[in-house]
């Protein structure tokens, strides 16, 4: 494997000029909308819905903390890109070859399984809306191919605009449902107090809800979307921070709205739904019985927007990261944010090769079923990524690799340590829960 250590680890990042700070403005918002749309998938909505159905408003505080934790991770990734002018993978490469091995194994296995899951999730609401058109598997293939074509032929600017429209649909649907079920605001405010449910494994369930709010590898992709937007230096730091807060405020609204639905529609009626995307189909039937077919169809449109934004977001963001990995691997030279901003990465063969990997091999899984051992590895690697991200960001942003002005302060370090410990506990639990005896 080529040397990927790159710049000496004791060489501080420097800049010849100090960029003029841009005024923080709502008109610049963009990458945050993309990361919010990609990070909140159908699985996140189901997990929050089930939390509401099981515990009412008791864990509302956990959903809020989840957003704060993810804000710290995304902000740290964006700050690395802007303060150093280097990409996140370039920073990882400076920590040693082990980061390259972890990343490439992760994206190959994770992408293979995630591709099938994302296509199926996007297909479910379409089949429910148009039940007599075609089979679920063919809807899934259509979603995957349309995502491939869209990302292949469009650059970041168009991608961001489409994501913004779909986020608007998600926002309208989730907020409408939250209002429609008439939440008990007194109980909701009481749910902001940090209280654990009086049930078995309540601590782990609570940590799972915190860790499941909005994104995994998409948090790392945030810095790449920041660069793709054209933000490449510290002059954009204030704008990036506003953008990031908007992202997780939006995520918080999605999650809290679905918790309201779970608490009022399911918990009060003692109705249980299945975990996974099919739980949202069950919710559609409940909504139709309670509020009529128009509300049910409106929800299915929002369900599709939620799933499809995650699909095309991963198709674009993780392909961008993979293209950066290949470029860094081939040249062993520092990878700059300007190269991402130029659009060169989106036109490169590694970007398109990973797009194909996300689309065509997973289609085989749609028709043959997902291989058992691969699913276990997928779960373990997925659980390990966020501790890896939090730990490496702590390392990078407290070292001479980052200019002194932009290194972590006390609050940033505390949040990243909390995030790292939280995700480490969840990672250990995920590994422990795997049926290893059946693996061998």
Tab-separated table of N, CA and C in Angstrom, residues 317-389:
chain	number	residue	atom	x	y	z
A	317	UNK	N	-22.147	12.199	-1.178
A	317	UNK	CA	-21.164	12.526	-0.147
A	317	UNK	C	-20.106	11.469	0.061
A	318	UNK	N	-20.498	10.200	0.136
A	318	UNK	CA	-19.517	9.148	0.384
A	318	UNK	C	-18.692	8.897	-0.871
A	319	UNK	N	-19.284	9.077	-2.043
A	319	UNK	CA	-18.498	8.974	-3.285
A	319	UNK	C	-17.436	10.067	-3.328
A	320	UNK	N	-17.780	11.250	-2.838
A	320	UNK	CA	-16.820	12.353	-2.777
A	320	UNK	C	-15.664	11.994	-1.842
A	321	UNK	N	-15.979	11.385	-0.708
A	321	UNK	CA	-14.940	10.965	0.231
A	321	UNK	C	-14.068	9.864	-0.375
A	322	UNK	N	-14.702	8.927	-1.061
A	322	UNK	CA	-13.936	7.838	-1.669
A	322	UNK	C	-13.001	8.385	-2.750
A	323	UNK	N	-13.475	9.342	-3.535
A	323	UNK	CA	-12.633	9.948	-4.564
A	323	UNK	C	-11.435	10.645	-3.931
A	324	UNK	N	-11.639	11.282	-2.795
A	324	UNK	CA	-10.543	11.939	-2.090
A	324	UNK	C	-9.546	10.912	-1.561
A	325	UNK	N	-10.065	9.801	-1.039
A	325	UNK	CA	-9.201	8.715	-0.560
A	325	UNK	C	-8.306	8.206	-1.686
A	326	UNK	N	-8.879	7.957	-2.856
A	326	UNK	CA	-8.099	7.422	-3.974
A	326	UNK	C	-7.055	8.429	-4.435
A	327	UNK	N	-7.441	9.708	-4.520
A	327	UNK	CA	-6.495	10.735	-4.960
A	327	UNK	C	-5.332	10.845	-3.987
A	328	UNK	N	-5.626	10.788	-2.707
A	328	UNK	CA	-4.572	10.880	-1.679
A	328	UNK	C	-3.687	9.634	-1.699
A	329	UNK	N	-4.289	8.497	-1.916
A	329	UNK	CA	-3.562	7.230	-1.966
A	329	UNK	C	-2.606	7.190	-3.157
A	330	UNK	N	-3.041	7.727	-4.290
A	330	UNK	CA	-2.249	7.642	-5.522
A	330	UNK	C	-1.074	8.613	-5.517
A	331	UNK	N	-1.241	9.799	-4.917
A	331	UNK	CA	-0.199	10.825	-5.008
A	331	UNK	C	0.611	10.993	-3.731
A	332	UNK	N	0.045	10.601	-2.573
A	332	UNK	CA	0.688	10.800	-1.261
A	332	UNK	C	0.986	12.275	-1.002
A	333	UNK	N	0.264	13.163	-1.665
A	333	UNK	CA	0.414	14.599	-1.434
A	333	UNK	C	-0.831	15.127	-0.727
A	334	UNK	N	-0.670	16.258	-0.050
A	334	UNK	CA	-1.781	16.835	0.703
A	334	UNK	C	-2.976	17.069	-0.203
A	335	UNK	N	-4.144	16.630	0.259
A	335	UNK	CA	-5.385	16.837	-0.498
A	335	UNK	C	-6.020	18.134	-0.031
A	336	UNK	N	-6.247	19.041	-0.947
A	336	UNK	CA	-6.723	20.383	-0.607
A	336	UNK	C	-8.221	20.531	-0.822
A	337	UNK	N	-8.824	21.395	-0.004
A	337	UNK	CA	-10.240	21.694	-0.147
A	337	UNK	C	-10.564	22.351	-1.466
A	338	UNK	N	-9.586	23.097	-2.020
A	338	UNK	CA	-9.835	23.754	-3.307
A	338	UNK	C	-10.127	22.749	-4.411
A	339	UNK	N	-9.519	21.563	-4.324
A	339	UNK	CA	-9.757	20.540	-5.344
A	339	UNK	C	-11.195	20.038	-5.287
A	340	UNK	N	-11.742	19.928	-4.076
A	340	UNK	CA	-13.144	19.551	-3.927
A	340	UNK	C	-14.034	20.669	-4.443
A	341	UNK	N	-13.674	21.915	-4.104
A	341	UNK	CA	-14.481	23.072	-4.526
A	341	UNK	C	-14.512	23.221	-6.042
A	342	UNK	N	-13.444	22.812	-6.710
A	342	UNK	CA	-13.376	22.968	-8.164
A	342	UNK	C	-14.333	22.038	-8.905
A	343	UNK	N	-14.833	21.019	-8.225
A	343	UNK	CA	-15.698	20.036	-8.876
A	343	UNK	C	-14.941	18.901	-9.520
A	344	UNK	N	-13.582	18.938	-9.402
A	344	UNK	CA	-12.778	17.896	-10.049
A	344	UNK	C	-13.066	16.517	-9.465
A	345	UNK	N	-13.311	16.460	-8.169
A	345	UNK	CA	-13.586	15.169	-7.536
A	345	UNK	C	-14.874	14.553	-8.094
A	346	UNK	N	-15.889	15.378	-8.343
A	346	UNK	CA	-17.181	14.869	-8.833
A	346	UNK	C	-17.090	14.364	-10.267
A	347	UNK	N	-16.053	14.782	-10.979
A	347	UNK	CA	-15.878	14.329	-12.368
A	347	UNK	C	-14.886	13.180	-12.471
A	348	UNK	N	-14.306	12.765	-11.351
A	348	UNK	CA	-13.234	11.772	-11.385
A	348	UNK	C	-13.788	10.352	-11.505
A	349	UNK	N	-12.938	9.446	-12.002
A	349	UNK	CA	-13.383	8.045	-12.139
A	349	UNK	C	-13.605	7.372	-10.784
A	350	UNK	N	-12.824	7.683	-9.701
A	350	UNK	CA	-13.134	7.032	-8.420
A	350	UNK	C	-14.511	7.417	-7.876
A	351	UNK	N	-14.897	8.678	-8.066
A	351	UNK	CA	-16.225	9.127	-7.642
A	351	UNK	C	-17.296	8.296	-8.339
A	352	UNK	N	-17.160	8.151	-9.639
A	352	UNK	CA	-18.173	7.420	-10.402
A	352	UNK	C	-18.079	5.911	-10.180
A	353	UNK	N	-16.875	5.425	-9.916
A	353	UNK	CA	-16.733	3.997	-9.619
A	353	UNK	C	-17.454	3.643	-8.320
A	354	UNK	N	-17.330	4.511	-7.316
A	354	UNK	CA	-18.009	4.217	-6.046
A	354	UNK	C	-19.525	4.376	-6.195
A	355	UNK	N	-19.942	5.301	-7.052
A	355	UNK	CA	-21.371	5.412	-7.373
A	355	UNK	C	-21.898	4.094	-7.930
A	356	UNK	N	-21.148	3.514	-8.826
A	356	UNK	CA	-21.550	2.229	-9.403
A	356	UNK	C	-21.557	1.131	-8.333
A	357	UNK	N	-20.580	1.169	-7.428
A	357	UNK	CA	-20.514	0.183	-6.349
A	357	UNK	C	-21.733	0.281	-5.433
A	358	UNK	N	-22.182	1.502	-5.151
A	358	UNK	CA	-23.362	1.709	-4.312
A	358	UNK	C	-24.645	1.254	-4.995
A	359	UNK	N	-24.628	1.157	-6.318
A	359	UNK	CA	-25.864	0.901	-7.061
A	359	UNK	C	-25.995	-0.544	-7.537
A	360	UNK	N	-25.020	-1.037	-8.288
A	360	UNK	CA	-25.241	-2.316	-8.971
A	360	UNK	C	-25.013	-3.566	-8.124
A	361	UNK	N	-23.914	-3.713	-7.389
A	361	UNK	CA	-23.800	-4.910	-6.536
A	361	UNK	C	-24.947	-5.055	-5.530
A	362	UNK	N	-25.424	-3.956	-4.898
A	362	UNK	CA	-26.551	-4.113	-3.975
A	362	UNK	C	-27.841	-4.594	-4.634
A	363	UNK	N	-27.981	-4.375	-5.936
A	363	UNK	CA	-29.184	-4.879	-6.619
A	363	UNK	C	-29.237	-6.406	-6.515
A	364	UNK	N	-28.071	-7.041	-6.529
A	364	UNK	CA	-28.024	-8.500	-6.358
A	364	UNK	C	-28.611	-8.892	-5.005
A	365	UNK	N	-28.282	-8.103	-3.967
A	365	UNK	CA	-28.812	-8.393	-2.632
A	365	UNK	C	-30.330	-8.259	-2.586
A	366	UNK	N	-30.877	-7.341	-3.374
A	366	UNK	CA	-32.326	-7.145	-3.389
A	366	UNK	C	-33.045	-8.419	-3.839
A	367	UNK	N	-32.429	-9.165	-4.744
A	367	UNK	CA	-33.088	-10.345	-5.316
A	367	UNK	C	-32.668	-11.658	-4.641
A	368	UNK	N	-31.499	-11.663	-4.000
A	368	UNK	CA	-31.003	-12.908	-3.425
A	368	UNK	C	-31.016	-12.923	-1.902
A	369	UNK	N	-31.333	-11.806	-1.276
A	369	UNK	CA	-31.278	-11.746	0.184
A	369	UNK	C	-29.887	-11.351	0.643
A	370	UNK	N	-29.807	-10.734	1.805
A	370	UNK	CA	-28.536	-10.215	2.272
A	370	UNK	C	-27.751	-11.297	3.020
A	371	UNK	N	-26.482	-11.508	2.650
A	371	UNK	CA	-25.677	-12.566	3.270
A	371	UNK	C	-25.452	-12.305	4.757
A	372	UNK	N	-25.637	-13.343	5.557
A	372	UNK	CA	-25.645	-13.228	7.012
A	372	UNK	C	-24.345	-12.642	7.570
A	373	UNK	N	-23.206	-13.182	7.153
A	373	UNK	CA	-21.930	-12.724	7.690
A	373	UNK	C	-21.651	-11.273	7.311
A	374	UNK	N	-22.039	-10.904	6.109
A	374	UNK	CA	-21.830	-9.530	5.656
A	374	UNK	C	-22.655	-8.550	6.485
A	375	UNK	N	-23.858	-8.942	6.859
A	375	UNK	CA	-24.710	-8.074	7.677
A	375	UNK	C	-24.069	-7.851	9.035
A	376	UNK	N	-23.462	-8.894	9.616
A	376	UNK	CA	-22.800	-8.747	10.911
A	376	UNK	C	-21.615	-7.782	10.801
A	377	UNK	N	-20.793	-7.960	9.768
A	377	UNK	CA	-19.654	-7.063	9.576
A	377	UNK	C	-20.120	-5.628	9.331
A	378	UNK	N	-21.190	-5.491	8.584
A	378	UNK	CA	-21.780	-4.165	8.324
A	378	UNK	C	-22.169	-3.493	9.636
A	379	UNK	N	-22.829	-4.240	10.525
A	379	UNK	CA	-23.259	-3.684	11.801
A	379	UNK	C	-22.085	-3.291	12.674
A	380	UNK	N	-21.043	-4.124	12.700
A	380	UNK	CA	-19.877	-3.842	13.534
A	380	UNK	C	-19.113	-2.629	13.006
A	381	UNK	N	-18.854	-2.589	11.698
A	381	UNK	CA	-18.125	-1.466	11.123
A	381	UNK	C	-18.902	-0.157	11.258
A	382	UNK	N	-20.226	-0.237	11.054
A	382	UNK	CA	-21.048	0.953	11.208
A	382	UNK	C	-20.997	1.488	12.623
A	383	UNK	N	-21.031	0.592	13.611
A	383	UNK	CA	-20.973	1.006	15.012
A	383	UNK	C	-19.612	1.588	15.361
A	384	UNK	N	-18.554	1.115	14.691
A	384	UNK	CA	-17.196	1.566	15.004
A	384	UNK	C	-16.859	2.906	14.355
A	385	UNK	N	-17.633	3.342	13.360
A	385	UNK	CA	-17.225	4.532	12.614
A	385	UNK	C	-17.288	5.799	13.459
A	386	UNK	N	-18.367	5.993	14.226
A	386	UNK	CA	-18.483	7.241	14.974
A	386	UNK	C	-17.463	7.357	16.108
A	387	UNK	N	-17.131	6.282	16.843
A	387	UNK	CA	-15.996	6.410	17.774
A	387	UNK	C	-14.691	6.764	17.047
A	388	UNK	N	-14.499	6.175	15.863
A	388	UNK	CA	-13.330	6.493	15.039
A	388	UNK	C	-13.333	7.973	14.663
A	389	UNK	N	-14.478	8.489	14.228
A	389	UNK	CA	-14.574	9.888	13.823
A	389	UNK	C	-14.311	10.821	14.998
